[in-house]
mmCIF file with all atom_site columns, C-alpha atoms in Angstrom:
data_model
loop_
_atom_site.group_PDB
_atom_site.id
_atom_site.type_symbol
_atom_site.label_atom_id
_atom_site.label_alt_id
_atom_site.label_comp_id
_atom_site.label_asym_id
_atom_site.label_entity_id
_atom_site.label_seq_id
_atom_site.pdbx_PDB_ins_code
_atom_site.Cartn_x
_atom_site.Cartn_y
_atom_site.Cartn_z
_atom_site.occupancy
_atom_site.B_iso_or_equiv
_atom_site.pdbx_formal_charge
_atom_site.auth_seq_id
_atom_site.auth_comp_id
_atom_site.auth_asym_id
_atom_site.auth_atom_id
_atom_site.pdbx_PDB_model_num
ATOM 1   C CA . MET W 1 1   ? 18.155 -19.878 17.925 1.00 0.00 ? 1   MET W CA 1
ATOM 2   C CA . LEU W 1 2   ? 21.711 -21.257 18.107 1.00 0.00 ? 2   LEU W CA 1
ATOM 3   C CA . THR W 1 3   ? 24.918 -20.974 20.090 1.00 0.00 ? 3   THR W CA 1
ATOM 4   C CA . LEU W 1 4   ? 28.553 -20.924 19.021 1.00 0.00 ? 4   LEU W CA 1
ATOM 5   C CA . THR W 1 5   ? 31.143 -21.837 21.631 1.00 0.00 ? 5   THR W CA 1
ATOM 6   C CA . PRO W 1 6   ? 34.143 -19.518 22.069 1.00 0.00 ? 6   PRO W CA 1
ATOM 7   C CA . SER W 1 7   ? 36.238 -22.039 20.122 1.00 0.00 ? 7   SER W CA 1
ATOM 8   C CA . ALA W 1 8   ? 33.745 -22.028 17.225 1.00 0.00 ? 8   ALA W CA 1
ATOM 9   C CA . LEU W 1 9   ? 33.559 -18.221 17.226 1.00 0.00 ? 9   LEU W CA 1
ATOM 10  C CA . LYS W 1 10  ? 37.334 -18.001 17.055 1.00 0.00 ? 10  LYS W CA 1
ATOM 11  C CA . ALA W 1 11  ? 37.517 -20.479 14.162 1.00 0.00 ? 11  ALA W CA 1
ATOM 12  C CA . VAL W 1 12  ? 34.714 -18.806 12.182 1.00 0.00 ? 12  VAL W CA 1
ATOM 13  C CA . SER W 1 13  ? 36.271 -15.372 12.708 1.00 0.00 ? 13  SER W CA 1
ATOM 14  C CA . ARG W 1 14  ? 39.605 -16.728 11.473 1.00 0.00 ? 14  ARG W CA 1
ATOM 15  C CA . PHE W 1 15  ? 37.996 -18.145 8.313  1.00 0.00 ? 15  PHE W CA 1
ATOM 16  C CA . ILE W 1 16  ? 36.141 -14.887 7.639  1.00 0.00 ? 16  ILE W CA 1
ATOM 17  C CA . LYS W 1 17  ? 39.309 -12.799 8.082  1.00 0.00 ? 17  LYS W CA 1
ATOM 18  C CA . GLY W 1 18  ? 41.218 -15.177 5.806  1.00 0.00 ? 18  GLY W CA 1
ATOM 19  C CA . SER W 1 19  ? 38.652 -15.001 3.013  1.00 0.00 ? 19  SER W CA 1
ATOM 20  C CA . ALA W 1 20  ? 39.767 -13.281 -0.183 1.00 0.00 ? 20  ALA W CA 1
ATOM 21  C CA . ASP W 1 21  ? 36.179 -12.149 -0.840 1.00 0.00 ? 21  ASP W CA 1
ATOM 22  C CA . PRO W 1 22  ? 33.853 -9.994  1.282  1.00 0.00 ? 22  PRO W CA 1
ATOM 23  C CA . VAL W 1 23  ? 31.793 -12.063 3.735  1.00 0.00 ? 23  VAL W CA 1
ATOM 24  C CA . ALA W 1 24  ? 28.315 -11.141 5.009  1.00 0.00 ? 24  ALA W CA 1
ATOM 25  C CA . GLY W 1 25  ? 28.150 -14.161 7.284  1.00 0.00 ? 25  GLY W CA 1
ATOM 26  C CA . LEU W 1 26  ? 28.411 -17.884 7.823  1.00 0.00 ? 26  LEU W CA 1
ATOM 27  C CA . ARG W 1 27  ? 25.597 -19.977 6.361  1.00 0.00 ? 27  ARG W CA 1
ATOM 28  C CA . ILE W 1 28  ? 24.649 -23.022 8.405  1.00 0.00 ? 28  ILE W CA 1
ATOM 29  C CA . SER W 1 29  ? 22.247 -25.350 6.633  1.00 0.00 ? 29  SER W CA 1
ATOM 30  C CA . VAL W 1 30  ? 21.027 -28.920 6.684  1.00 0.00 ? 30  VAL W CA 1
ATOM 31  C CA . THR W 1 31  ? 21.292 -31.156 3.620  1.00 0.00 ? 31  THR W CA 1
ATOM 32  C CA . GLY W 1 32  ? 20.602 -34.808 2.932  1.00 0.00 ? 32  GLY W CA 1
ATOM 33  C CA . GLY W 1 33  ? 23.519 -37.165 3.468  1.00 0.00 ? 33  GLY W CA 1
ATOM 34  C CA . GLY W 1 34  ? 25.977 -38.201 6.106  1.00 0.00 ? 34  GLY W CA 1
ATOM 35  C CA . CYS W 1 35  ? 25.923 -41.439 8.055  1.00 0.00 ? 35  CYS W CA 1
ATOM 36  C CA . SER W 1 36  ? 22.682 -40.515 9.876  1.00 0.00 ? 36  SER W CA 1
ATOM 37  C CA . GLY W 1 37  ? 20.642 -39.160 6.936  1.00 0.00 ? 37  GLY W CA 1
ATOM 38  C CA . LEU W 1 38  ? 21.068 -35.400 7.383  1.00 0.00 ? 38  LEU W CA 1
ATOM 39  C CA . GLN W 1 39  ? 24.268 -33.415 7.557  1.00 0.00 ? 39  GLN W CA 1
ATOM 40  C CA . TYR W 1 40  ? 25.333 -29.903 8.415  1.00 0.00 ? 40  TYR W CA 1
ATOM 41  C CA . ALA W 1 41  ? 26.721 -27.653 5.687  1.00 0.00 ? 41  ALA W CA 1
ATOM 42  C CA . LEU W 1 42  ? 28.799 -24.526 6.301  1.00 0.00 ? 42  LEU W CA 1
ATOM 43  C CA . ALA W 1 43  ? 29.675 -21.807 3.790  1.00 0.00 ? 43  ALA W CA 1
ATOM 44  C CA . LEU W 1 44  ? 30.884 -18.233 3.891  1.00 0.00 ? 44  LEU W CA 1
ATOM 45  C CA . GLU W 1 45  ? 28.337 -16.069 2.059  1.00 0.00 ? 45  GLU W CA 1
ATOM 46  C CA . ALA W 1 46  ? 28.816 -12.731 0.320  1.00 0.00 ? 46  ALA W CA 1
ATOM 47  C CA . ALA W 1 47  ? 25.199 -11.701 0.989  1.00 0.00 ? 47  ALA W CA 1
ATOM 48  C CA . ALA W 1 48  ? 22.156 -12.807 2.921  1.00 0.00 ? 48  ALA W CA 1
ATOM 49  C CA . ARG W 1 49  ? 19.109 -14.056 1.028  1.00 0.00 ? 49  ARG W CA 1
ATOM 50  C CA . SER W 1 50  ? 15.801 -12.255 1.485  1.00 0.00 ? 50  SER W CA 1
ATOM 51  C CA . ASP W 1 51  ? 14.216 -15.218 3.341  1.00 0.00 ? 51  ASP W CA 1
ATOM 52  C CA . ASP W 1 52  ? 17.194 -15.964 5.632  1.00 0.00 ? 52  ASP W CA 1
ATOM 53  C CA . THR W 1 53  ? 17.013 -15.835 9.385  1.00 0.00 ? 53  THR W CA 1
ATOM 54  C CA . THR W 1 54  ? 19.978 -13.783 10.581 1.00 0.00 ? 54  THR W CA 1
ATOM 55  C CA . VAL W 1 55  ? 21.495 -14.448 14.012 1.00 0.00 ? 55  VAL W CA 1
ATOM 56  C CA . GLU W 1 56  ? 24.309 -12.458 15.600 1.00 0.00 ? 56  GLU W CA 1
ATOM 57  C CA . CYS W 1 57  ? 26.658 -14.583 17.709 1.00 0.00 ? 57  CYS W CA 1
ATOM 58  C CA . GLY W 1 58  ? 29.627 -12.885 19.325 1.00 0.00 ? 58  GLY W CA 1
ATOM 59  C CA . GLY W 1 59  ? 30.218 -10.538 16.403 1.00 0.00 ? 59  GLY W CA 1
ATOM 60  C CA . VAL W 1 60  ? 29.644 -13.221 13.752 1.00 0.00 ? 60  VAL W CA 1
ATOM 61  C CA . THR W 1 61  ? 26.559 -13.156 11.520 1.00 0.00 ? 61  THR W CA 1
ATOM 62  C CA . ILE W 1 62  ? 24.925 -16.560 11.036 1.00 0.00 ? 62  ILE W CA 1
ATOM 63  C CA . LEU W 1 63  ? 22.594 -17.058 8.060  1.00 0.00 ? 63  LEU W CA 1
ATOM 64  C CA . VAL W 1 64  ? 19.961 -19.816 8.123  1.00 0.00 ? 64  VAL W CA 1
ATOM 65  C CA . ASP W 1 65  ? 17.525 -20.680 5.338  1.00 0.00 ? 65  ASP W CA 1
ATOM 66  C CA . PRO W 1 66  ? 13.837 -21.283 6.218  1.00 0.00 ? 66  PRO W CA 1
ATOM 67  C CA . THR W 1 67  ? 13.993 -25.023 5.513  1.00 0.00 ? 67  THR W CA 1
ATOM 68  C CA . SER W 1 68  ? 16.978 -25.575 7.826  1.00 0.00 ? 68  SER W CA 1
ATOM 69  C CA . ALA W 1 69  ? 15.815 -23.250 10.623 1.00 0.00 ? 69  ALA W CA 1
ATOM 70  C CA . PRO W 1 70  ? 13.520 -25.726 12.456 1.00 0.00 ? 70  PRO W CA 1
ATOM 71  C CA . LEU W 1 71  ? 16.224 -28.396 12.356 1.00 0.00 ? 71  LEU W CA 1
ATOM 72  C CA . LEU W 1 72  ? 18.842 -25.994 13.728 1.00 0.00 ? 72  LEU W CA 1
ATOM 73  C CA . ALA W 1 73  ? 16.806 -24.393 16.528 1.00 0.00 ? 73  ALA W CA 1
ATOM 74  C CA . GLY W 1 74  ? 18.719 -24.680 19.792 1.00 0.00 ? 74  GLY W CA 1
ATOM 75  C CA . ILE W 1 75  ? 21.925 -26.205 18.384 1.00 0.00 ? 75  ILE W CA 1
ATOM 76  C CA . THR W 1 76  ? 25.358 -25.594 19.836 1.00 0.00 ? 76  THR W CA 1
ATOM 77  C CA . MET W 1 77  ? 28.234 -25.471 17.377 1.00 0.00 ? 77  MET W CA 1
ATOM 78  C CA . ASP W 1 78  ? 31.754 -26.147 18.630 1.00 0.00 ? 78  ASP W CA 1
ATOM 79  C CA . PHE W 1 79  ? 35.184 -26.382 17.019 1.00 0.00 ? 79  PHE W CA 1
ATOM 80  C CA . LYS W 1 80  ? 37.565 -29.171 18.008 1.00 0.00 ? 80  LYS W CA 1
ATOM 81  C CA . ASP W 1 81  ? 41.248 -29.102 17.205 1.00 0.00 ? 81  ASP W CA 1
ATOM 82  C CA . SER W 1 82  ? 43.039 -32.054 18.743 1.00 0.00 ? 82  SER W CA 1
ATOM 83  C CA . MET W 1 83  ? 45.099 -35.066 17.723 1.00 0.00 ? 83  MET W CA 1
ATOM 84  C CA . GLU W 1 84  ? 41.933 -37.182 17.722 1.00 0.00 ? 84  GLU W CA 1
ATOM 85  C CA . SER W 1 85  ? 39.710 -34.907 15.661 1.00 0.00 ? 85  SER W CA 1
ATOM 86  C CA . ASN W 1 86  ? 39.382 -31.448 14.206 1.00 0.00 ? 86  ASN W CA 1
ATOM 87  C CA . GLY W 1 87  ? 36.579 -29.411 12.718 1.00 0.00 ? 87  GLY W CA 1
ATOM 88  C CA . PHE W 1 88  ? 33.134 -28.207 13.657 1.00 0.00 ? 88  PHE W CA 1
ATOM 89  C CA . THR W 1 89  ? 30.799 -30.388 15.696 1.00 0.00 ? 89  THR W CA 1
ATOM 90  C CA . PHE W 1 90  ? 27.154 -29.882 16.613 1.00 0.00 ? 90  PHE W CA 1
ATOM 91  C CA . VAL W 1 91  ? 24.947 -30.720 19.575 1.00 0.00 ? 91  VAL W CA 1
ATOM 92  C CA . ASN W 1 92  ? 21.385 -30.697 18.285 1.00 0.00 ? 92  ASN W CA 1
ATOM 93  C CA . PRO W 1 93  ? 18.388 -31.072 20.637 1.00 0.00 ? 93  PRO W CA 1
ATOM 94  C CA . ASN W 1 94  ? 16.169 -31.753 17.585 1.00 0.00 ? 94  ASN W CA 1
ATOM 95  C CA . ALA W 1 95  ? 18.112 -34.852 16.562 1.00 0.00 ? 95  ALA W CA 1
ATOM 96  C CA . SER W 1 96  ? 16.571 -38.223 17.313 1.00 0.00 ? 96  SER W CA 1
ATOM 97  C CA . GLN W 1 97  ? 19.928 -39.808 16.490 1.00 0.00 ? 97  GLN W CA 1
ATOM 98  C CA . SER W 1 98  ? 23.430 -38.438 15.872 1.00 0.00 ? 98  SER W CA 1
ATOM 99  C CA . CYS W 1 99  ? 26.543 -40.004 14.458 1.00 0.00 ? 99  CYS W CA 1
ATOM 100 C CA . GLY W 1 100 ? 29.672 -40.365 16.542 1.00 0.00 ? 100 GLY W CA 1
ATOM 101 C CA . CYS W 1 101 ? 31.524 -37.599 14.716 1.00 0.00 ? 101 CYS W CA 1
ATOM 102 C CA . GLY W 1 102 ? 28.837 -34.974 15.468 1.00 0.00 ? 102 GLY W CA 1
ATOM 103 C CA . LYS W 1 103 ? 28.513 -33.948 11.821 1.00 0.00 ? 103 LYS W CA 1
ATOM 104 C CA . SER W 1 104 ? 25.285 -35.715 10.842 1.00 0.00 ? 104 SER W CA 1
ATOM 105 C CA . PHE W 1 105 ? 21.962 -36.591 12.435 1.00 0.00 ? 105 PHE W CA 1
ATOM 106 C CA . SER W 1 106 ? 18.442 -37.802 11.870 1.00 0.00 ? 106 SER W CA 1
ATOM 107 C CA . ALA W 1 107 ? 15.368 -35.847 12.890 1.00 0.00 ? 107 ALA W CA 1
#
């Protein structure tokens, strides 16, 4: 369903280990907003929901809600940490248009 680059896996693992609360996985969802109409949302979750799709990526559990799943099918999530930019970016084959920062898209 989705791919996390080694850089993204390392960053997510670091955030999970640094969390003060127990973490069941990383939720990746799509919400309205951003410069292209839809944006990605990330959150550490204490538990999966009954209707979530669960994906294991390199030892990290990814949780995706049923509404976001079709929009996230086939994405690649990366983590950039440079002088020019930092944070998670996404390459989404379902996007008809993406913003320059890689954090929002339109379907």
